[in-house]
Short mmCIF file of C-alpha atoms in Angstrom, two decimals:
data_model
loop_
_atom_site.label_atom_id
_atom_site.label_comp_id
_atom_site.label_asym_id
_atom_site.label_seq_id
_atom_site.Cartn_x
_atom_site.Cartn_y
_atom_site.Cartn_z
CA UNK A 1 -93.27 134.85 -151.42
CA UNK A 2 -94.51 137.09 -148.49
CA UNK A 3 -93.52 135.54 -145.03
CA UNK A 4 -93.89 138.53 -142.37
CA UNK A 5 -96.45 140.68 -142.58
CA UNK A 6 -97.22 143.34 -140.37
CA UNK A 7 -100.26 145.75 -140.47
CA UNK A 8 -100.97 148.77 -138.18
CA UNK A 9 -103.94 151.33 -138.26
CA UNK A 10 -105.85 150.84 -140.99
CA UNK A 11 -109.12 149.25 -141.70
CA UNK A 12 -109.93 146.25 -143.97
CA UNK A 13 -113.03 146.10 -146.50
CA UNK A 14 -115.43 143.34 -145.49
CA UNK A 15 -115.83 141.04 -147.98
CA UNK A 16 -118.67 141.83 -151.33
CA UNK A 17 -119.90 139.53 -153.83
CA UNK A 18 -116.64 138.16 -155.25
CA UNK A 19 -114.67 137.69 -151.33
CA UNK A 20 -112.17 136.42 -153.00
CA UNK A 21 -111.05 140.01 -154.23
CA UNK A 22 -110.40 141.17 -150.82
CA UNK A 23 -106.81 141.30 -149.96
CA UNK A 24 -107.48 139.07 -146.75
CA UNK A 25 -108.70 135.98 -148.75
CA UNK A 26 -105.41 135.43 -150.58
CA UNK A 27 -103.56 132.58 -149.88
CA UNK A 28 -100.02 132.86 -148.19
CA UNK A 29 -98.80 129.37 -148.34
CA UNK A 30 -95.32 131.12 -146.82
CA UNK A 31 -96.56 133.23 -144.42
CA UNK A 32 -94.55 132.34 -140.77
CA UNK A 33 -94.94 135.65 -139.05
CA UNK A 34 -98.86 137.69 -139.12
CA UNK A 35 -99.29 141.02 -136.91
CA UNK A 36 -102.40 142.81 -136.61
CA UNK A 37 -102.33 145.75 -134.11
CA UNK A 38 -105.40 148.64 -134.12
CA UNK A 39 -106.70 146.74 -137.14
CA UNK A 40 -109.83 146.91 -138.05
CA UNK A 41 -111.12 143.46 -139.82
CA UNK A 42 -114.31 141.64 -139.82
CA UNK A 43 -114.54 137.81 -138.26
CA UNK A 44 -114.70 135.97 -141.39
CA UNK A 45 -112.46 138.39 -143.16
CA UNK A 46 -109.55 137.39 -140.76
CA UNK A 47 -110.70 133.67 -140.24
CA UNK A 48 -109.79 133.24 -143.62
CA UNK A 49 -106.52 135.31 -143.64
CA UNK A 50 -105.19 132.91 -140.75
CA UNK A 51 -106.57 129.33 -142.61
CA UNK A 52 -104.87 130.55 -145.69
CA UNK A 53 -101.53 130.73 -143.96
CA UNK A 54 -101.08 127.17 -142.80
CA UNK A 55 -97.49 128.30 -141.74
CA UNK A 56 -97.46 130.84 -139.94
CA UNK A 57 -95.28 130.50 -136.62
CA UNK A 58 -96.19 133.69 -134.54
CA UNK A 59 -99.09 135.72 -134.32
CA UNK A 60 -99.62 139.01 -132.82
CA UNK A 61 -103.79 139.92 -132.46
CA UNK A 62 -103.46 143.83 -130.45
CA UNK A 63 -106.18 145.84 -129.68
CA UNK A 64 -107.92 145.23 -133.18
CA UNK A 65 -111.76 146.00 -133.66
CA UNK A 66 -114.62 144.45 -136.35
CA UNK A 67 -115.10 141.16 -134.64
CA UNK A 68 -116.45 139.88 -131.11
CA UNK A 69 -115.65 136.58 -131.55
CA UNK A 70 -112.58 134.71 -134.00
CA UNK A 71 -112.16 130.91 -134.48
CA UNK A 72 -108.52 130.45 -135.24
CA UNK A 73 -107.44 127.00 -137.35
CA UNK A 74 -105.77 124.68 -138.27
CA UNK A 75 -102.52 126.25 -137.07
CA UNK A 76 -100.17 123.75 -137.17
CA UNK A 77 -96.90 125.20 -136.72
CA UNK A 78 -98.00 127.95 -134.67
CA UNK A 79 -95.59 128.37 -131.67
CA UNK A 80 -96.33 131.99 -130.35
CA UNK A 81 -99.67 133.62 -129.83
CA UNK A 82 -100.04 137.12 -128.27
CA UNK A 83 -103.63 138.30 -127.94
CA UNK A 84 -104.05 142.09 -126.06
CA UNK A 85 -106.99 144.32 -125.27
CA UNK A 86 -104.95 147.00 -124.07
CA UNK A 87 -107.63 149.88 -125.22
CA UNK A 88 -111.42 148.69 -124.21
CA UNK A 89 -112.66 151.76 -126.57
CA UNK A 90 -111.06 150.23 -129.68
CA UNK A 91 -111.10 146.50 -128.80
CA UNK A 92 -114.09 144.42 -129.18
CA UNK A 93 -112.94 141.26 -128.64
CA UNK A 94 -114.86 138.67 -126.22
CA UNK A 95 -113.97 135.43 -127.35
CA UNK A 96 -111.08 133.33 -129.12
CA UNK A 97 -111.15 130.18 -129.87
CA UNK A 98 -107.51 128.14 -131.06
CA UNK A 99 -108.06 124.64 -132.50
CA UNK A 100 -105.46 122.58 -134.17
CA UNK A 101 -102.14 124.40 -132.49
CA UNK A 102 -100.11 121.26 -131.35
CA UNK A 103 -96.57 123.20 -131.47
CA UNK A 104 -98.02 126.11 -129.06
CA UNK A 105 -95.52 127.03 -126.74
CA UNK A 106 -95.82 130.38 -125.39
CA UNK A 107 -99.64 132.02 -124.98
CA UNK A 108 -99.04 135.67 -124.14
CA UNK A 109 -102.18 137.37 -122.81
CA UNK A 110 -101.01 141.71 -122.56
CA UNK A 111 -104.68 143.14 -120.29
CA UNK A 112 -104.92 146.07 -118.65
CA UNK A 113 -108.91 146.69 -118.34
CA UNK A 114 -110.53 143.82 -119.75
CA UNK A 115 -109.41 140.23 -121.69
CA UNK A 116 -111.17 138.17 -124.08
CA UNK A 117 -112.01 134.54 -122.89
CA UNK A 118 -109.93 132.31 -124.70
CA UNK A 119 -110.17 128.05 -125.56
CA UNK A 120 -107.56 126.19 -126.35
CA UNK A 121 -108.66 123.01 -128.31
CA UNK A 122 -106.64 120.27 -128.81
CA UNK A 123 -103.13 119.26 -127.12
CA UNK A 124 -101.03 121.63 -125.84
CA UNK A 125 -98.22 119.49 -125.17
CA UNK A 126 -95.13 121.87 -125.83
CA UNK A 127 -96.93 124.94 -124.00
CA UNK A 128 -93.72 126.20 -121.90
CA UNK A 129 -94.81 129.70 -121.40
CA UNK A 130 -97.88 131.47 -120.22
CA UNK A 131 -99.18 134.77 -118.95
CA UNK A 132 -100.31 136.97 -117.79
CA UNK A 133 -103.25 135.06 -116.37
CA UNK A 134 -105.62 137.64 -114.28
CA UNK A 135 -108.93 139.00 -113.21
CA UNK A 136 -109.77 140.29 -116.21
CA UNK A 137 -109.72 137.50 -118.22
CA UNK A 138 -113.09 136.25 -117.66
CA UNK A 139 -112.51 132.29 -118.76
CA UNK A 140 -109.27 130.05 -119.98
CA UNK A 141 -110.32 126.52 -121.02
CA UNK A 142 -106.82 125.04 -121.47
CA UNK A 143 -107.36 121.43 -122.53
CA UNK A 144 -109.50 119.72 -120.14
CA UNK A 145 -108.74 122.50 -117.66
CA UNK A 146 -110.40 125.64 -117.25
CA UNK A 147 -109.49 129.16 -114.95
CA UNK A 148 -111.86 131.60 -114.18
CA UNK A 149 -109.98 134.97 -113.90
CA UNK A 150 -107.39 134.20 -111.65
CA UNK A 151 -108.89 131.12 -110.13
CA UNK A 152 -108.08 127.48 -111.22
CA UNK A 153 -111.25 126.14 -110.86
CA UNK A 154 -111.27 122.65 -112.80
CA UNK A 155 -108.47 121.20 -112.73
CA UNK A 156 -108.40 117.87 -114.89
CA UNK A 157 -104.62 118.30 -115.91
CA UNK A 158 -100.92 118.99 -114.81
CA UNK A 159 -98.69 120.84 -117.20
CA UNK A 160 -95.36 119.87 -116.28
CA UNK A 161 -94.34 121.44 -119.72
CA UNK A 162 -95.31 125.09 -118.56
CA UNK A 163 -91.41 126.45 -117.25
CA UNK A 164 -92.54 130.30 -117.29
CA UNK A 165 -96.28 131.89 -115.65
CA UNK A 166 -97.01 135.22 -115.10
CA UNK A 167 -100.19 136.32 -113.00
CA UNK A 168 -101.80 139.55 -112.32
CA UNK A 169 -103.54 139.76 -109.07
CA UNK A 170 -105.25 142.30 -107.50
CA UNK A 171 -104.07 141.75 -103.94
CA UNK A 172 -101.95 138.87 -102.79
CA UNK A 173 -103.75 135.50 -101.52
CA UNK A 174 -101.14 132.72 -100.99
CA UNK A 175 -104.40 130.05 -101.62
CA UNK A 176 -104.89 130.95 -105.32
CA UNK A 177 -101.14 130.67 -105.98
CA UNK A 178 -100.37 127.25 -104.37
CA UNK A 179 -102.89 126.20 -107.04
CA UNK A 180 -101.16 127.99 -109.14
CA UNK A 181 -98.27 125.65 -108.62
CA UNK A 182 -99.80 122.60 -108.29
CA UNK A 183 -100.82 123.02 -111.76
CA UNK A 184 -97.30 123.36 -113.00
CA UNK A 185 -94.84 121.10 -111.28
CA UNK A 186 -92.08 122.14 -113.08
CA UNK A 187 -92.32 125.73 -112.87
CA UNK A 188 -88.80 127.42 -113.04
CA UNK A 189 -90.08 131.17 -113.06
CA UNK A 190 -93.02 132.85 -111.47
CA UNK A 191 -93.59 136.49 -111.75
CA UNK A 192 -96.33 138.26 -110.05
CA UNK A 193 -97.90 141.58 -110.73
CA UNK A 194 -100.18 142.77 -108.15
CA UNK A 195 -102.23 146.26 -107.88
CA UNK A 196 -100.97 148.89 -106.12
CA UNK A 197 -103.05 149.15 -102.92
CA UNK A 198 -102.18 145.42 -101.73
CA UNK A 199 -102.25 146.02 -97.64
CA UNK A 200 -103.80 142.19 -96.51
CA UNK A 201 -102.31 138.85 -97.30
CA UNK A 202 -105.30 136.62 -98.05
CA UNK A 203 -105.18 132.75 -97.33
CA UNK A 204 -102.57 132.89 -95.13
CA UNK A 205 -104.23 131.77 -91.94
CA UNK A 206 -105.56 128.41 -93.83
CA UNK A 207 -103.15 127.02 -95.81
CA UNK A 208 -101.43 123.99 -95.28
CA UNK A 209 -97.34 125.20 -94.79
CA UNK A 210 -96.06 121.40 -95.03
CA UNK A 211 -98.12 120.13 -98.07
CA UNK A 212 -95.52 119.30 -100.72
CA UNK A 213 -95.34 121.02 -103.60
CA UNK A 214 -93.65 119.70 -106.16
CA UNK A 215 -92.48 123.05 -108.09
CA UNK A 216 -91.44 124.34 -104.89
CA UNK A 217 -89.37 121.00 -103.46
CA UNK A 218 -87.53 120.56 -107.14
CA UNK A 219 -87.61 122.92 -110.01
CA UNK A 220 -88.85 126.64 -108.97
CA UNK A 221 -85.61 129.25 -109.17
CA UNK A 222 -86.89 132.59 -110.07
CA UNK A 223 -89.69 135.06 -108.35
CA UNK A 224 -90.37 137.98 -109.04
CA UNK A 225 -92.63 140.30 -106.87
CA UNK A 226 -93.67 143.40 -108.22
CA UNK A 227 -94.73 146.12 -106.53
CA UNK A 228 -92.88 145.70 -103.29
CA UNK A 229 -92.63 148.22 -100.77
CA UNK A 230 -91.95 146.20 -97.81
CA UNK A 231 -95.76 146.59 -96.11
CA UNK A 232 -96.41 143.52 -93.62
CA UNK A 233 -98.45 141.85 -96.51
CA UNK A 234 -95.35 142.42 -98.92
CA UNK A 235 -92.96 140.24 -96.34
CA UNK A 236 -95.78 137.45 -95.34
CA UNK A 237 -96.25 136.91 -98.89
CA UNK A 238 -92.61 136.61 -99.94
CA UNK A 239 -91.84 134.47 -96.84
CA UNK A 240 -93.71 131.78 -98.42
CA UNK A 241 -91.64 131.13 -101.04
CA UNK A 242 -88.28 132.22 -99.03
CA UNK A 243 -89.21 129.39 -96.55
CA UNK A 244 -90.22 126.45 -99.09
CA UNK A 245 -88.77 127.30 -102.35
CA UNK A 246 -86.06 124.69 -101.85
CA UNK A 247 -83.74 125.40 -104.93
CA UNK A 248 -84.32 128.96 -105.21
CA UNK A 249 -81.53 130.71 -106.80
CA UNK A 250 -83.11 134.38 -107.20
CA UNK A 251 -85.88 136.68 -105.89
CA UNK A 252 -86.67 139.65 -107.21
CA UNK A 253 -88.74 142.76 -105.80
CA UNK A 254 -89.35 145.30 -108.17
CA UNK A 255 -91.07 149.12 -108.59
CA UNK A 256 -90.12 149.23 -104.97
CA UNK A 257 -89.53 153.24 -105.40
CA UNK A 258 -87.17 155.69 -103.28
CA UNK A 259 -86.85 153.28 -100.63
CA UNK A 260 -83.90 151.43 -102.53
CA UNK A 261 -82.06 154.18 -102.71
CA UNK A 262 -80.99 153.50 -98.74
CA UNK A 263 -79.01 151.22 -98.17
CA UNK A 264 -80.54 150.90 -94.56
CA UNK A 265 -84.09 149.89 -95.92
CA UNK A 266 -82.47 147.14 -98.01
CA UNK A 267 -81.20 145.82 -95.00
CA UNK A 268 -83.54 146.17 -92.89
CA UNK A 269 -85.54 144.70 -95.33
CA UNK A 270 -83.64 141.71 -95.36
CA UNK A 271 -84.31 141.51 -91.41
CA UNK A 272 -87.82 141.54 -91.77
CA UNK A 273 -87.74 138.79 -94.60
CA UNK A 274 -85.48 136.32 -92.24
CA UNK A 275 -82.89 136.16 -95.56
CA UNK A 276 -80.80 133.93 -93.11
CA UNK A 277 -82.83 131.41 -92.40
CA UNK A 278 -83.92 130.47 -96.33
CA UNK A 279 -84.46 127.35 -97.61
CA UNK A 280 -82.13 127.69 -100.54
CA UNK A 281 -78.50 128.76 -99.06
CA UNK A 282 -77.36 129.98 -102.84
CA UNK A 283 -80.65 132.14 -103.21
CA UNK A 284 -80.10 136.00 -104.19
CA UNK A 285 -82.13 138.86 -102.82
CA UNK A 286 -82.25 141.88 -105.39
CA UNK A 287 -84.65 144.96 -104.62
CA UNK A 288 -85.11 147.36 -107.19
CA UNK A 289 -86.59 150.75 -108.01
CA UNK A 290 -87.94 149.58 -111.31
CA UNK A 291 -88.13 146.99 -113.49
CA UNK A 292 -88.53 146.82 -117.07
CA UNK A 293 -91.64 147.15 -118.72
CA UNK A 294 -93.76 143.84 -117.60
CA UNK A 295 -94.92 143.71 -121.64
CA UNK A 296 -93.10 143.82 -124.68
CA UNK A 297 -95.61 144.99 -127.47
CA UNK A 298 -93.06 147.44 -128.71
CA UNK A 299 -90.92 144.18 -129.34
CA UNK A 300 -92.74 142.38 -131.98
CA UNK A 301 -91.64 139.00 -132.80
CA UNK A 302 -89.17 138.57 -130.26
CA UNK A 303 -88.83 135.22 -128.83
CA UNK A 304 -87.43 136.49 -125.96
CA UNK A 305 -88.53 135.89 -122.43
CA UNK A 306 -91.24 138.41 -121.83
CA UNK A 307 -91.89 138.08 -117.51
#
């Protein structure tokens, strides 16, 4: 019985008369593993693909056209869910809706342009991993909670669950990402992506630098910081979490370009960051010219951490 299936470029008939005919309307009691990428599929078409799988386990929905909007259940054993708009000509995508996905635990959003909104209905329990949250994701209902773009903006819940987030800012502002980690207290990795032309630290002048925070005080031990090219903004930013991330054990600044090819800017770069004076005494300090791809399309079903 079929268990992976994995369809690129091609187009699927909508259903006629007889829908159960189509190919899509099949049952696959054994499917665990469903890819669609550049697929072309019509709402109800693929609504009923996915509610005649009860099984499957991961589920890959990239850059696929024929529907605006997809209501995605019961998924009980679903435990990976990538959903990417990574072409805004061939993606028409606004809105997803997952009900009935207890076992969820890693929600992998790929945008580069545009996202669709996305609600989660139901518990979400066992969520562990999530990203990349950003701008242009217009609206995440998560439970009772809900983010608009990058903004938590109603906040009913913790997720203490949630070990791994990845955000995509435009520009750093130290304000959105304190809420950030109020929202996960038990955040052990944080990776942020920002645009290019980052040159002003926002929120710095008015947030609160002894508030607790529980992520940073117990559990946070990975940043990444991506691009970094040691800019004022760059070092105010990263100070924040040098100064309070208490057991920090590494910090990463990536795409940093030529300039890590000195070893004179790496230490003067240390300088500016006041390295010696860090809360965590066992914290490493790694710049680098690039980092690996931030996505992981070309990877399929790996389970592997994608930030």
């Amino acid at each position: 019985l079929l268990r992976v299936l994995d369809i690129h470029n091609c187009n699927f008939p909508p259903a006629a008369g007889n829908g159960n005919c189509s190919p899509a309307h099949r049952a696959f009691p054994r499917l665990t593993h469903l890819s669609l990428k550049e697929v072309g599929i019509v709402e109800d078409v693929l609504e009923k693909m996915v509610s005649n799988s009860p099984r499957i386990e991961a589920m890959v929905l990239d850059t696929n056209s024929g529907h605006r909007h997809l209501r995605l259940s019961p998924l009980p054993s679903l435990r990976y869910l990538l959903v990417s708009a990574r072409c805004l000509q061939r993606s028409e995508l606004q809105h997803v809706v997952l009900e009935g996905a207890p076992n969820l635990e890693k929600l992998l959003l790929e945008q580069e342009f545009y996202a669709p909104s996305l609600r989660i209905i139901g518990p979400t329990k066992l969520l562990n991993t999530l990203g990349y949250l950003g701008t242009v994701i217009p609206i995440l209902h998560l439970g009772t909670s809900t983010f608009n773009g990058i903004v938590p903006v109603s906040l009913v819940e913790q997720f203490p669950r949630v070990k791994i987030l990845a955000l995509m800012m435009p520009e750093p502002n130290l304000n959105v990402v304190i809420g950030y980690l109020k929202c996960f207290p038990c955040l052990h990795k944080l990776h942020i992506k920002f645009g290019y032309s980052w040159l002003h630290l926002k929120g710095a002048e008015i947030y609160d630098k002894i508030a607790p925070i529980e992520c940073l005080d117990r559990s946070l031990r990975t940043v990444v910081l991506r691009p970094y090219q040691g800019l004022v903004s760059h070092v105010e930013f990263a100070n924040f979490f040098i100064e309070r991330a208490m057991v920090l054990e590494l910090m990463k600044f990536g795409d940093c370009g030529g300039w890590t090819s000195t070893t004179e800017w790496a230490q003067q770069q240390r300088m500016c960051l006041n390295i010696d004076n860090r809360a965590s005494k066992s914290a490493q300090f790694c710049f680098a010219r690039d980092l690996p791809p931030e996505f992981f399309m070309g990877q399929g079903f790996s389970q592997e951490v994608p930030f």
